[in-house]
Coordinates of C-alpha atoms in Angstrom, one line a residue:
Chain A
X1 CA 112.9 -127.8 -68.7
X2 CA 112.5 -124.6 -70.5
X3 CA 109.1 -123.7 -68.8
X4 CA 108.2 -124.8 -65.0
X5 CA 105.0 -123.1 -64.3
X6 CA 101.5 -123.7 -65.6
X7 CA 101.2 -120.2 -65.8
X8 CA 104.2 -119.8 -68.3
X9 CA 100.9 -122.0 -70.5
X10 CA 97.7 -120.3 -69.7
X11 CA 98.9 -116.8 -69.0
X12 CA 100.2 -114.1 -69.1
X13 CA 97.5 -111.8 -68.6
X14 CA 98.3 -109.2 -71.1
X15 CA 96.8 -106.6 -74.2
X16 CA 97.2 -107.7 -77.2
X17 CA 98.1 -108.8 -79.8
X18 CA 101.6 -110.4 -79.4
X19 CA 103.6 -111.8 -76.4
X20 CA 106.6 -111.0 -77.9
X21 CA 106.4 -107.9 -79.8
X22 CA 103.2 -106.2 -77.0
X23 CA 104.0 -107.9 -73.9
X24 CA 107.6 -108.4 -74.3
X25 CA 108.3 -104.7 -75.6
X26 CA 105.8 -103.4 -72.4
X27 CA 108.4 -105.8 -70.3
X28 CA 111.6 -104.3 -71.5
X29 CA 110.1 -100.7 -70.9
X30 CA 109.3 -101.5 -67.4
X31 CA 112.5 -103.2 -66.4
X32 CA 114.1 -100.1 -68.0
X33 CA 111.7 -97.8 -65.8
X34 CA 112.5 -99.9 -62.4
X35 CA 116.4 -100.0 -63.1
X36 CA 116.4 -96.4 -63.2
X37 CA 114.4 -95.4 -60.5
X38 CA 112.3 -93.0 -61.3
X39 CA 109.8 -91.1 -64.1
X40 CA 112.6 -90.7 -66.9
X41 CA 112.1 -87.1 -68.4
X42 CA 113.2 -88.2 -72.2
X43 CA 113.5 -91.9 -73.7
X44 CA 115.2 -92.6 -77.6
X45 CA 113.6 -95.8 -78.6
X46 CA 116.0 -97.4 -81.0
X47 CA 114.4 -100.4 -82.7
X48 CA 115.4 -103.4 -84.7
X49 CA 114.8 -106.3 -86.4
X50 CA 111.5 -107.2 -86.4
X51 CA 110.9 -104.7 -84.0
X52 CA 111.9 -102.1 -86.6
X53 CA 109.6 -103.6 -88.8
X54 CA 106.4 -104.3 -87.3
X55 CA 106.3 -102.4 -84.5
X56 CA 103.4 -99.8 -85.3
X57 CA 100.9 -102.8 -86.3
X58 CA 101.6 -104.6 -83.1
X59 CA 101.7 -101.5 -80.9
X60 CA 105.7 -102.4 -79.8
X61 CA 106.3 -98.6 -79.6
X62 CA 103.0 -98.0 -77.3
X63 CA 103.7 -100.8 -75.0
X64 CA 107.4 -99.6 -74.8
X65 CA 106.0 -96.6 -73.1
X66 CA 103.7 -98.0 -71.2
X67 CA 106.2 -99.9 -69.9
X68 CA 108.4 -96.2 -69.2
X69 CA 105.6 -95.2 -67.1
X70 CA 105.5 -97.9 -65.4
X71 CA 102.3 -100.2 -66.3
X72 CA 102.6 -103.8 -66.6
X73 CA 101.5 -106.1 -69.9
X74 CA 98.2 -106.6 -68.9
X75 CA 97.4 -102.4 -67.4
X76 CA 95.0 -101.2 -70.5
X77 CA 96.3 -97.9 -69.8
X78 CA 99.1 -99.2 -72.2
X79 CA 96.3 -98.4 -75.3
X80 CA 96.7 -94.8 -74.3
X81 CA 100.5 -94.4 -73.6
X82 CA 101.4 -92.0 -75.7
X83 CA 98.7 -89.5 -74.1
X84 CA 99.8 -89.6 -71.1
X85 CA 103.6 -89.7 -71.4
X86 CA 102.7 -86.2 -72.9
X87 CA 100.3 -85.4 -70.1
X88 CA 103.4 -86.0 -67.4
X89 CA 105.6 -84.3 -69.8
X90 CA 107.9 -87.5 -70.8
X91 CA 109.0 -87.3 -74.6
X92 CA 110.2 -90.0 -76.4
X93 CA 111.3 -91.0 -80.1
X94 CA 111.2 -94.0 -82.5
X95 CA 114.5 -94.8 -83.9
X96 CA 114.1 -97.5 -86.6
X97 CA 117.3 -99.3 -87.0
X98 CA 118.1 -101.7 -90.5
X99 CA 121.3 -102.5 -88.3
X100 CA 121.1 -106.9 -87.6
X101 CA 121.4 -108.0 -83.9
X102 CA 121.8 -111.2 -82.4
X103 CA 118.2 -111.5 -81.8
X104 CA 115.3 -110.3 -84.1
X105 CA 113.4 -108.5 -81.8
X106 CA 115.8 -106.0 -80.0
X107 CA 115.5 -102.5 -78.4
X108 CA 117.9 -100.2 -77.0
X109 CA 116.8 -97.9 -75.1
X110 CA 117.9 -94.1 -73.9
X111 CA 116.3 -92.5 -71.0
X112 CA 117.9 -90.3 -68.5
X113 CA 116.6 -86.6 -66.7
X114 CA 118.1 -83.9 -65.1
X115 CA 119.8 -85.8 -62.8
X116 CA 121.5 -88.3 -64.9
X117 CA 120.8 -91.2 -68.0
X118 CA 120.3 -95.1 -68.5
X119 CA 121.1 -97.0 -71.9
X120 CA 120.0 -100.6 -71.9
X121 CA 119.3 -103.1 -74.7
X122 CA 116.3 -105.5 -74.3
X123 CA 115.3 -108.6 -76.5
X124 CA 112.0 -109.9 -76.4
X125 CA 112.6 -113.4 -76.9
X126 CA 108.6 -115.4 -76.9
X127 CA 105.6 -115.5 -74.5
X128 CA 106.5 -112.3 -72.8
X129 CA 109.5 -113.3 -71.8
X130 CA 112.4 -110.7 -72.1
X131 CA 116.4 -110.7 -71.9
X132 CA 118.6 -108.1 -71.1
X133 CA 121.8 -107.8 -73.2
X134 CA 123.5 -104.8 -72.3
X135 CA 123.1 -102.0 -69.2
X136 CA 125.1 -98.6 -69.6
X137 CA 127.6 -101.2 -71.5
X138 CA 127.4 -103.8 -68.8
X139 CA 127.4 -106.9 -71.0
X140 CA 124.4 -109.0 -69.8
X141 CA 124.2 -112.9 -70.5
X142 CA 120.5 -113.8 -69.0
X143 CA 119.0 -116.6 -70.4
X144 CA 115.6 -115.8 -69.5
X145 CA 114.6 -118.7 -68.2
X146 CA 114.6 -118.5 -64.7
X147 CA 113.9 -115.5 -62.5
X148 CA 116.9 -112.9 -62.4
X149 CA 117.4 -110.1 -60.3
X150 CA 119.8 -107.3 -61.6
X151 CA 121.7 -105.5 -58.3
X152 CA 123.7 -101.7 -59.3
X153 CA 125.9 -101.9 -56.4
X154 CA 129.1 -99.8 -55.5
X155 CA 132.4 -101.8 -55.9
X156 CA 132.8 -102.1 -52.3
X157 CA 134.2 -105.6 -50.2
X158 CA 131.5 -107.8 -48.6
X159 CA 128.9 -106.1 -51.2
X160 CA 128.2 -109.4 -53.3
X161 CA 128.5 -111.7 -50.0
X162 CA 125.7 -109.8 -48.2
X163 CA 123.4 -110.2 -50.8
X164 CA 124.2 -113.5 -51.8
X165 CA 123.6 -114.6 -47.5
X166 CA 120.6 -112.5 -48.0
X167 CA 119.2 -115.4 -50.8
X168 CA 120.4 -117.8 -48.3
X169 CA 118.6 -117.0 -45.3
X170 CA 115.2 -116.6 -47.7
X171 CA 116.7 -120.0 -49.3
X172 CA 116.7 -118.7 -52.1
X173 CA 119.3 -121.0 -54.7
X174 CA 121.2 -119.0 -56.9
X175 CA 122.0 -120.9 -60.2
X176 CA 124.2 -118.8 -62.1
X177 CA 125.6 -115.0 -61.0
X178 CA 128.1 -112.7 -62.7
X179 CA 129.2 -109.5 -61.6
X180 CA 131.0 -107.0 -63.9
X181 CA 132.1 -103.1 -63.6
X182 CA 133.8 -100.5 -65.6
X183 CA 136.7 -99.2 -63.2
X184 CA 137.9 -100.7 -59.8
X185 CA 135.9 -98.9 -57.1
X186 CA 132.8 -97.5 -59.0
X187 CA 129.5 -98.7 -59.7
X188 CA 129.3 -102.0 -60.7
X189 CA 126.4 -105.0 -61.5
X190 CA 125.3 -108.1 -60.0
X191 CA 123.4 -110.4 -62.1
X192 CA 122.1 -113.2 -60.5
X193 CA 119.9 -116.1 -61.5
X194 CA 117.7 -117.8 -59.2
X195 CA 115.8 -121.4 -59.2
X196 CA 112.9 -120.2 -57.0
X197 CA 110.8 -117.2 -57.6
X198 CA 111.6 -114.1 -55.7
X199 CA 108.8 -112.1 -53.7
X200 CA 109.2 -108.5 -53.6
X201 CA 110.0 -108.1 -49.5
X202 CA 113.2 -110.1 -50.4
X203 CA 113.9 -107.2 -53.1
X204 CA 112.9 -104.8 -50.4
X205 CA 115.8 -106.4 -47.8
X206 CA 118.8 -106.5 -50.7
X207 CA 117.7 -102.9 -51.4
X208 CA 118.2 -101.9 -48.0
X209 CA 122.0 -103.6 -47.5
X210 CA 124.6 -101.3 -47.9
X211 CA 126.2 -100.1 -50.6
X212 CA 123.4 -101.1 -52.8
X213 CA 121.8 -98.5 -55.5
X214 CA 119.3 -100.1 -57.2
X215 CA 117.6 -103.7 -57.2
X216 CA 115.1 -105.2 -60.3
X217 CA 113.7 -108.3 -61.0
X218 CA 113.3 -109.6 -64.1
X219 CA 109.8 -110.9 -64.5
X220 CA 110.0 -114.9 -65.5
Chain B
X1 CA 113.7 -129.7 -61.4
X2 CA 111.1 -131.7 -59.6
X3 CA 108.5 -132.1 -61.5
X4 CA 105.6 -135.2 -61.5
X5 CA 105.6 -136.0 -65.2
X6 CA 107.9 -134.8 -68.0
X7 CA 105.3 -135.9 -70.9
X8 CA 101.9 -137.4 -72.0
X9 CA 102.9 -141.3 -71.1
X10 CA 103.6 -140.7 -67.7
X11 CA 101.3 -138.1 -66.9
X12 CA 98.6 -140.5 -67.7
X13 CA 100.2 -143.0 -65.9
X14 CA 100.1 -141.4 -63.2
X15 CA 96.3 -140.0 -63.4
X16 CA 95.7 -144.2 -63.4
X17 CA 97.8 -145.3 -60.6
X18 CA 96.7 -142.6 -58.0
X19 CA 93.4 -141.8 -59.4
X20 CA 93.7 -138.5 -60.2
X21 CA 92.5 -136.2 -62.2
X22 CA 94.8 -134.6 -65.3
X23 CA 93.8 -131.3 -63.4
X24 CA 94.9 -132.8 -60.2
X25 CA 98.6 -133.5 -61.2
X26 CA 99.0 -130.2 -63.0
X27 CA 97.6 -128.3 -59.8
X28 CA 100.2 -130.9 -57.5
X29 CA 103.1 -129.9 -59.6
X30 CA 102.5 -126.6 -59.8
X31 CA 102.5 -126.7 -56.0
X32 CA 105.8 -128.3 -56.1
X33 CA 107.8 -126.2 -58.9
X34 CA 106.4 -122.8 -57.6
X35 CA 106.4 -123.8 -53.7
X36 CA 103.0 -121.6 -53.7
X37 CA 99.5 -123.2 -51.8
X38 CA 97.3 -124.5 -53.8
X39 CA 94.5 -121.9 -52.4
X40 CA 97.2 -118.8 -54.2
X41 CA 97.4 -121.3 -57.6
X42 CA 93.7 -122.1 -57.8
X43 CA 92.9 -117.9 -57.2
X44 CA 95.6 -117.3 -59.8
X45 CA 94.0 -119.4 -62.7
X46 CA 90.3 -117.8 -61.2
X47 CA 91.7 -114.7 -62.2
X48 CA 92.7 -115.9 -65.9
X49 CA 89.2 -117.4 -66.6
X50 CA 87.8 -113.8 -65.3
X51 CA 90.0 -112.3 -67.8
X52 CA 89.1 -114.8 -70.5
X53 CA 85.2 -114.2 -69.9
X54 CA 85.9 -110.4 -70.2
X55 CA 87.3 -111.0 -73.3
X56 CA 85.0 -112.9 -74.9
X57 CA 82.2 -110.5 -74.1
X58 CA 83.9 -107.5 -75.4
X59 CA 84.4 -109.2 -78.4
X60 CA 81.1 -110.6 -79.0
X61 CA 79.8 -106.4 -78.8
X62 CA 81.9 -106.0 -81.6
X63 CA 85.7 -104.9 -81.8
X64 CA 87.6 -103.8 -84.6
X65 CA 91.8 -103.8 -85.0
X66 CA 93.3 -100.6 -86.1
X67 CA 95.2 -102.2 -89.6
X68 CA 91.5 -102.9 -90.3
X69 CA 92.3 -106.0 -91.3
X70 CA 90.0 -108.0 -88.4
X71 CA 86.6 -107.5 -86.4
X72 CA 83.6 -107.7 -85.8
X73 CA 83.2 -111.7 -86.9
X74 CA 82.1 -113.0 -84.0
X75 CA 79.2 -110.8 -83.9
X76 CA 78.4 -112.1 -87.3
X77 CA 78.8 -115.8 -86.1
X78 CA 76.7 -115.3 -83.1
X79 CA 73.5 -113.7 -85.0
X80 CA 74.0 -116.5 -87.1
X81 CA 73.9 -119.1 -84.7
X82 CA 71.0 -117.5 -82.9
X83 CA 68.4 -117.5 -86.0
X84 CA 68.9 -121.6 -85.1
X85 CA 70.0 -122.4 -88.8
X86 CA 73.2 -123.5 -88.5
X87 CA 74.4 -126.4 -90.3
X88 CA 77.2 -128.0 -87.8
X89 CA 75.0 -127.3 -84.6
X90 CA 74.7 -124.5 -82.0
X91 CA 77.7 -125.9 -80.0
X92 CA 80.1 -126.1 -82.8
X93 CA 79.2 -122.6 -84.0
X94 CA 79.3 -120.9 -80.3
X95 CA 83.0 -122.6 -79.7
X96 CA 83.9 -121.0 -82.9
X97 CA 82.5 -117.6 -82.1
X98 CA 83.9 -116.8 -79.2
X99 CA 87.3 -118.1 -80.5
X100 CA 86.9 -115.3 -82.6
X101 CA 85.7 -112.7 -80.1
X102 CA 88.7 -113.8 -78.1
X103 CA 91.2 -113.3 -80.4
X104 CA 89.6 -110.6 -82.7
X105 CA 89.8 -108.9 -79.2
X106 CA 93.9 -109.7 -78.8
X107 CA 94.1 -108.3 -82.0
X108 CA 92.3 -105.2 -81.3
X109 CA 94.8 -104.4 -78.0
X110 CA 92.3 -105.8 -75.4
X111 CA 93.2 -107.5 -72.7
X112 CA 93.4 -111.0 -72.9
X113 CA 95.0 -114.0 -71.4
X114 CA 97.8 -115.9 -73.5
X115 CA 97.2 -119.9 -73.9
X116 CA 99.3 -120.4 -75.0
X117 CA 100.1 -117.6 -76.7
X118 CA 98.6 -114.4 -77.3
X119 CA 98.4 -115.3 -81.3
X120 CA 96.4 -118.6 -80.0
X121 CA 94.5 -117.2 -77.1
X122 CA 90.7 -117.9 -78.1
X123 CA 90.7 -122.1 -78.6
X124 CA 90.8 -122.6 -75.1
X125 CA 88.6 -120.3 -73.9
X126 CA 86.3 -120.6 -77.0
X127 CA 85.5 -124.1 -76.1
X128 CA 85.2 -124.0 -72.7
X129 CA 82.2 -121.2 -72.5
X130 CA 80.7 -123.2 -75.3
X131 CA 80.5 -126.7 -73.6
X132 CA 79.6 -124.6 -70.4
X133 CA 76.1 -124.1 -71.3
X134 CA 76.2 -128.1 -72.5
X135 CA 77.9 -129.3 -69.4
X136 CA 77.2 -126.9 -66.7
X137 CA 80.5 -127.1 -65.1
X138 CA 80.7 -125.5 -61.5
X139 CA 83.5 -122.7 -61.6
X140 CA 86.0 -124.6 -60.1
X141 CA 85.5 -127.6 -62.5
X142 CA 85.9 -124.4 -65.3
X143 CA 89.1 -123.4 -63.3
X144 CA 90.1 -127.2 -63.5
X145 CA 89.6 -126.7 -67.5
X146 CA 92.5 -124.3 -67.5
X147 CA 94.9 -127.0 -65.7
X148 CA 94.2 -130.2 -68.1
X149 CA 94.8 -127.6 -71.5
X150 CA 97.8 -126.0 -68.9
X151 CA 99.4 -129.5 -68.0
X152 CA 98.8 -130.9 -71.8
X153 CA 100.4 -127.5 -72.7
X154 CA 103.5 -128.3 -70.1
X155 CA 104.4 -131.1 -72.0
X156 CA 104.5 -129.9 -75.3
X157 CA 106.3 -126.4 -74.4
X158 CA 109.3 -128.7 -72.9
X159 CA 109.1 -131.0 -75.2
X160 CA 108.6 -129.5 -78.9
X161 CA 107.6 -125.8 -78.7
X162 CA 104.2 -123.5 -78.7
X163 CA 105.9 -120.7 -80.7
X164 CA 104.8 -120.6 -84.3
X165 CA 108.5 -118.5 -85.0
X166 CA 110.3 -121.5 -83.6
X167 CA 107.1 -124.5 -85.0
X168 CA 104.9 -122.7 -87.2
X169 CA 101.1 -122.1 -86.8
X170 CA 100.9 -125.9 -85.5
X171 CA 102.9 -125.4 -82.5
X172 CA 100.4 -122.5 -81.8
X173 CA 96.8 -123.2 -82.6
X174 CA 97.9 -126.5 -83.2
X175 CA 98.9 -127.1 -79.2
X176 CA 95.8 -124.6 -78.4
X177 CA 93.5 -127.2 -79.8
X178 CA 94.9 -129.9 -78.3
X179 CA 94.8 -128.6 -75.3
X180 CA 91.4 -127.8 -75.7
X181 CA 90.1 -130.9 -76.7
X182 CA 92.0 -133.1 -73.8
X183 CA 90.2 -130.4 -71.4
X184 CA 86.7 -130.9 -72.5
X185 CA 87.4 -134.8 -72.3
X186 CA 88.1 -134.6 -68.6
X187 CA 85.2 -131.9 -68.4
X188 CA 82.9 -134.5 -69.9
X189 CA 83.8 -137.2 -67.8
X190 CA 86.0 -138.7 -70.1
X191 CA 89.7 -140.8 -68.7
X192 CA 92.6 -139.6 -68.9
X193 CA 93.8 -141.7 -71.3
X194 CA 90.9 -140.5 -73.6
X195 CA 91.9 -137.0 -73.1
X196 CA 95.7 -138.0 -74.3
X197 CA 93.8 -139.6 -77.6
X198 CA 91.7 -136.5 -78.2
X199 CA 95.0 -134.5 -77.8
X200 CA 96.7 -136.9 -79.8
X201 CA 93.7 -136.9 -82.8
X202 CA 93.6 -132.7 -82.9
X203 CA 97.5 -132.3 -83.1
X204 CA 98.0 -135.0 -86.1
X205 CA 95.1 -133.0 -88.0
X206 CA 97.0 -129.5 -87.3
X207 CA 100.6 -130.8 -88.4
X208 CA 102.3 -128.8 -91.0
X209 CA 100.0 -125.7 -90.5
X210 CA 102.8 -123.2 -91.5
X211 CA 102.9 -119.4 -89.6
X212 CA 102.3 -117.4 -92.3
X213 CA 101.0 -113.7 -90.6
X214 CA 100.1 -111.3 -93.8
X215 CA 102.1 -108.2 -93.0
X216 CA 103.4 -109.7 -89.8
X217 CA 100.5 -108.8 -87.9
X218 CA 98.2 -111.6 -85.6
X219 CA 95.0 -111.0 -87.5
X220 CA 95.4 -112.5 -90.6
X221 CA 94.5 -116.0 -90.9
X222 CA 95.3 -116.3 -87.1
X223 CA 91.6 -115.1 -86.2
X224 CA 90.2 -117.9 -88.7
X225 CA 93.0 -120.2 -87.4
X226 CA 91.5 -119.8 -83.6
X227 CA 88.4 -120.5 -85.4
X228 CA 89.2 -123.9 -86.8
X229 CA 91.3 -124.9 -83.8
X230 CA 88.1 -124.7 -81.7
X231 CA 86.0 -126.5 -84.1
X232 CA 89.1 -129.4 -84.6
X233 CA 89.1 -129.9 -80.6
X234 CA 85.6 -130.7 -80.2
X235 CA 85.6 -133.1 -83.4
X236 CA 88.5 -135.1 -81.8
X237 CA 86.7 -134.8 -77.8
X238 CA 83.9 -136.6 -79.3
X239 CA 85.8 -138.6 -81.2
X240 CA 88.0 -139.9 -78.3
X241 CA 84.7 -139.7 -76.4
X242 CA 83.1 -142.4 -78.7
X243 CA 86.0 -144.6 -77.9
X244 CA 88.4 -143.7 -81.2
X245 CA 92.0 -143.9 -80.8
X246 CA 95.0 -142.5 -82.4
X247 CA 97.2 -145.2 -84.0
X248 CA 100.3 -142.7 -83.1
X249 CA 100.8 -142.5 -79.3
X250 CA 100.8 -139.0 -78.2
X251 CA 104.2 -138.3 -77.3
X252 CA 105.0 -139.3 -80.8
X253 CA 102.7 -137.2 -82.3
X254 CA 104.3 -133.9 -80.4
X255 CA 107.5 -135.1 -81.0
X256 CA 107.0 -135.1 -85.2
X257 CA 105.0 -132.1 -84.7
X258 CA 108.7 -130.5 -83.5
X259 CA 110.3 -132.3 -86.2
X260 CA 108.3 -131.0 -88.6
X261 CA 108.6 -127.6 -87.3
X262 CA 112.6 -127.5 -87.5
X263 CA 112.4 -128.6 -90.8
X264 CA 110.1 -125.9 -91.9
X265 CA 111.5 -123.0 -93.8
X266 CA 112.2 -119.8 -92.3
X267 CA 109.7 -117.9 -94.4
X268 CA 106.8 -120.0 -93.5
X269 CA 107.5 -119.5 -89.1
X270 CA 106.4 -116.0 -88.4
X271 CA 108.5 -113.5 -91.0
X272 CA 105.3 -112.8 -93.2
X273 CA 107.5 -113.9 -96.0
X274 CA 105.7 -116.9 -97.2
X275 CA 102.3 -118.4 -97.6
X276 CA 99.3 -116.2 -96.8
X277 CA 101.9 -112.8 -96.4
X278 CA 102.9 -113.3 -99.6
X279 CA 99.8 -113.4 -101.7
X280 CA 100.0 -110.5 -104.3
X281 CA 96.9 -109.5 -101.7
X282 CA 98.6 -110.3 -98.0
X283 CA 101.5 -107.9 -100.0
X284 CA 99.2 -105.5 -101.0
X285 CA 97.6 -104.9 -97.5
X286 CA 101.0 -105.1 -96.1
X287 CA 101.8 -102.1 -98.3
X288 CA 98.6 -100.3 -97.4
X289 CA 99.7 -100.8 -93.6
X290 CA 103.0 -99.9 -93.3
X291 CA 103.8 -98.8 -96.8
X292 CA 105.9 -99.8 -99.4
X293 CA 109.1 -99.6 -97.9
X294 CA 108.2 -102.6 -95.9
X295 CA 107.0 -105.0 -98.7
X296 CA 110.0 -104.6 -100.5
X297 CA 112.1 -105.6 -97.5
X298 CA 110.0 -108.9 -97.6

């Protein structure tokens, strides 16, 4: 069953006007935000698709940087984004794309500061719900229909058990996981798919276990 | 998954065997997919009703979108209905007004809640603050409103779809009033197997409404279409009400709905490039929108 919760029917909560191209595109912004930790200084906003297309009328780009600063699909300060972006000093720029992806509504986004950059691509894919395809060019293969968590880890032994025993003991079923990294020893990503929603103390504990950088969920 | 009912058949069913409420089972399963109390689900849907109130207020002061293309209707409707003239009755018309306000309101960047989507967000809501002043509903019988549209809803989303990119305008406002008009059955005291032929009666009369957003935006007919969805559900309540049943059992009636929706062309499922969006005038605005670059692409 594609949907599980009544919520997933009479909800979200978000501004308007469209799930996928408002609520989806604030989504993708905000996972992009959380994964990289901090205020990014600078975002390039590539869009496609339909996404490309439509974006001004259904406020895509707006709620993209809402999303960057952090607000969730239903924070009104969204309407104003683009004010106060420039109020914090955060630029950003619309890239149109004609390029086809896999999905029609597809972003990839740029953001970084002094201290270092983040490129991910994020498909809004109906009702809000979001995928993430690709992080720093870490393929991604969520299917967006259960609740993920995405772990930046160092490739170091007993990383992935701890986390994975740390589900456990919360009993926590993992239904599908993949890990991937560029070089042997470096950074490297755990994505991992989970049947029961996660609460954010459990996020807390996997952040605090060694060896772990970074740890985002990816709202259901 | 565990869940208590996978469609309309045995969700009615089961309302008869334990003597439950519609609302009942959809509050029980969610306490059994999501693992949460039922105190946290029941606060959780109060908060969604506050938000669809607050909606429907702002829109009935008056909003406008920025294409231009949609505002300020339910104000129109309202004054209307309140010099006491209309012709399909004060109930009819206040359902239909703050359909409108509702999702002139999405349309405009407000805050509303999705049911089931954002596109489709004012049928539910619409009728329920309409048959409120009827019915006088305590809140948590309003909150209760929410789960029969929400367990109705369930059922179609797993079993055909309530996107109109994947099912056209049907699977959208067309589940929307559906789910409306099975929720003011309950509400009204209605059983649950009237509430499956009300549901039943307002999707076979939506079938084949095609997606068709004029320059892609949701304004244009989907305001109007929230309209009519309203107005359909509380045709088909009273007419399930009155004892009327549908001759196609519910399940079946979803299930063509998502046969008809994979057999509908691409252009008429959410691309603005058929039906309403392109009319020589749903180009024209398109062009005035987002120029002429755009139009030429579609």
């Amino acid at each position: 069953m594609k949907f599980k919760s009544v919520f997933d029917i009479i909800g979200p909560v978000m501004i308007g006007p469209s799930s996928s191209h408002t609520a989806g595109a604030a989504r993708i912004g905000l996972v992009t935000r959380e994964l990289f930790g901090r205020q990014p200084k600078w975002a390039k906003i590539y869009l496609y698709g339909s996404f490309a297309e439509t974006y001004k009328g259904h406020g895509t780009d707006i709620a993209i940087v809402g999303g960057l600063l952090g607000f969730d699909t239903f924070d009104e300060r969204i309407k104003t984004s683009f004010e106060l972006a420039k109020d914090i000093g955060m630029t950003f720029e619309f890239i149109p794309e004609s390029g086809h992806t896999e999905h029609p509504n597809t972003a990839r986004i740029v953001i970084g500061d002094d201290s270092g950059e983040m490129e991910l691509i994020g498909i809004s894919i109906g009702g809000g719900k979001i995928e993430i395809s690709e992080l720093n060019g870490f393929p991604l293969r969520l299917s967006g229909n259960h609740s993920a968590i995405l772990v930046v880890h160092d490739d170091k032994p007993g990383s992935i058990a701890k986390v994975a025993s740390c589900l456990a003991e919360q009993n926590i079923n993992i239904g599908h996981m993949e890990v991937s990294r560029k070089e042997q020893g470096q950074r490297a990503l755990m994505v991992i798919e989970v049947d029961e929603p996660i609460e954010d103390h459990v996020l807390l504990q996997i952040s605090q276990l060694p060896y772990i950088t970074q740890v985002t969920k990816i709202a259901d | 998954m565990n869940v208590l009912f996978r469609n309309v058949k045995e969700l009615v069913a089961l309302a008869n065997s334990e003597n439950k409420l519609i609302s009942e089972l959809m509050i029980e399963q969610e306490m059994l997919v999501t693992r949460r109390s039922r105190e946290d689900i029941m606060n959780q849907m109060d908060r969604n009703l506050t938000v669809m109130e607050e909606a429907v207020e702002k829109g009935l002061k008056g909003v406008q979108s920025t294409s231009g293309l949609t505002g300020g209707d339910a104000v129109l409707l309202q004054n209307y209905m309140k010099k006491g003239k209309t012709l399909s009755g004060t109930l009819l018309i206040d359902a239909v007004s703050k359909a409108v306000a509702t999702n002139e309101v999405n349309a405009a960047m407000g805050t509303i809640c999705a049911t089931p989507t954002a596109g489709s967000a004012g049928v539910v809501p619409g009728t329920l603050f309409a048959v409120q002043n009827q019915l006088n509903p305590t809140r948590e019988e309003m909150i209760r409103y929410l789960f029969t549209s929400g367990a109705f809803g369930f059922v179609v989303a797993n079993n055909a779809s309530i996107s109109g990119a994947a099912g056209g305008c049907q699977a959208e406002v067309g589940s929307a009033a559906a789910m409306a008009a099975a929720a003011i059955v309950e509400m009204s005291g209605g059983t649950p197997q009237q509430c499956s032929e009300a549901f039943a009666i307002t999707m076979k009369n939506m079938l084949g409404l095609v997606c068709d957003p004029v320059a892609g935006l949701v304004e244009v007919p989907c305001v109007k279409r929230n309209a009519m969805g309203a107005a359909n559900a509380l045709v088909a309540a009273d007419m399930a009400l009155a004892g009327v049943t549908s001759r196609i059992p519910c399940d079946e009636v979803i299930d063509a709905m998502f046969k008809i929706g994979q057999t509908m062309p691409t252009a008429l499922k959410e691309t603005a490039q058929g039906g309403l969006a392109a009319t020589p005038t749903g180009r024209a605005l398109a062009e005035r929108i987002f120029g002429a670059e755009f139009v030429k692409g579609v």
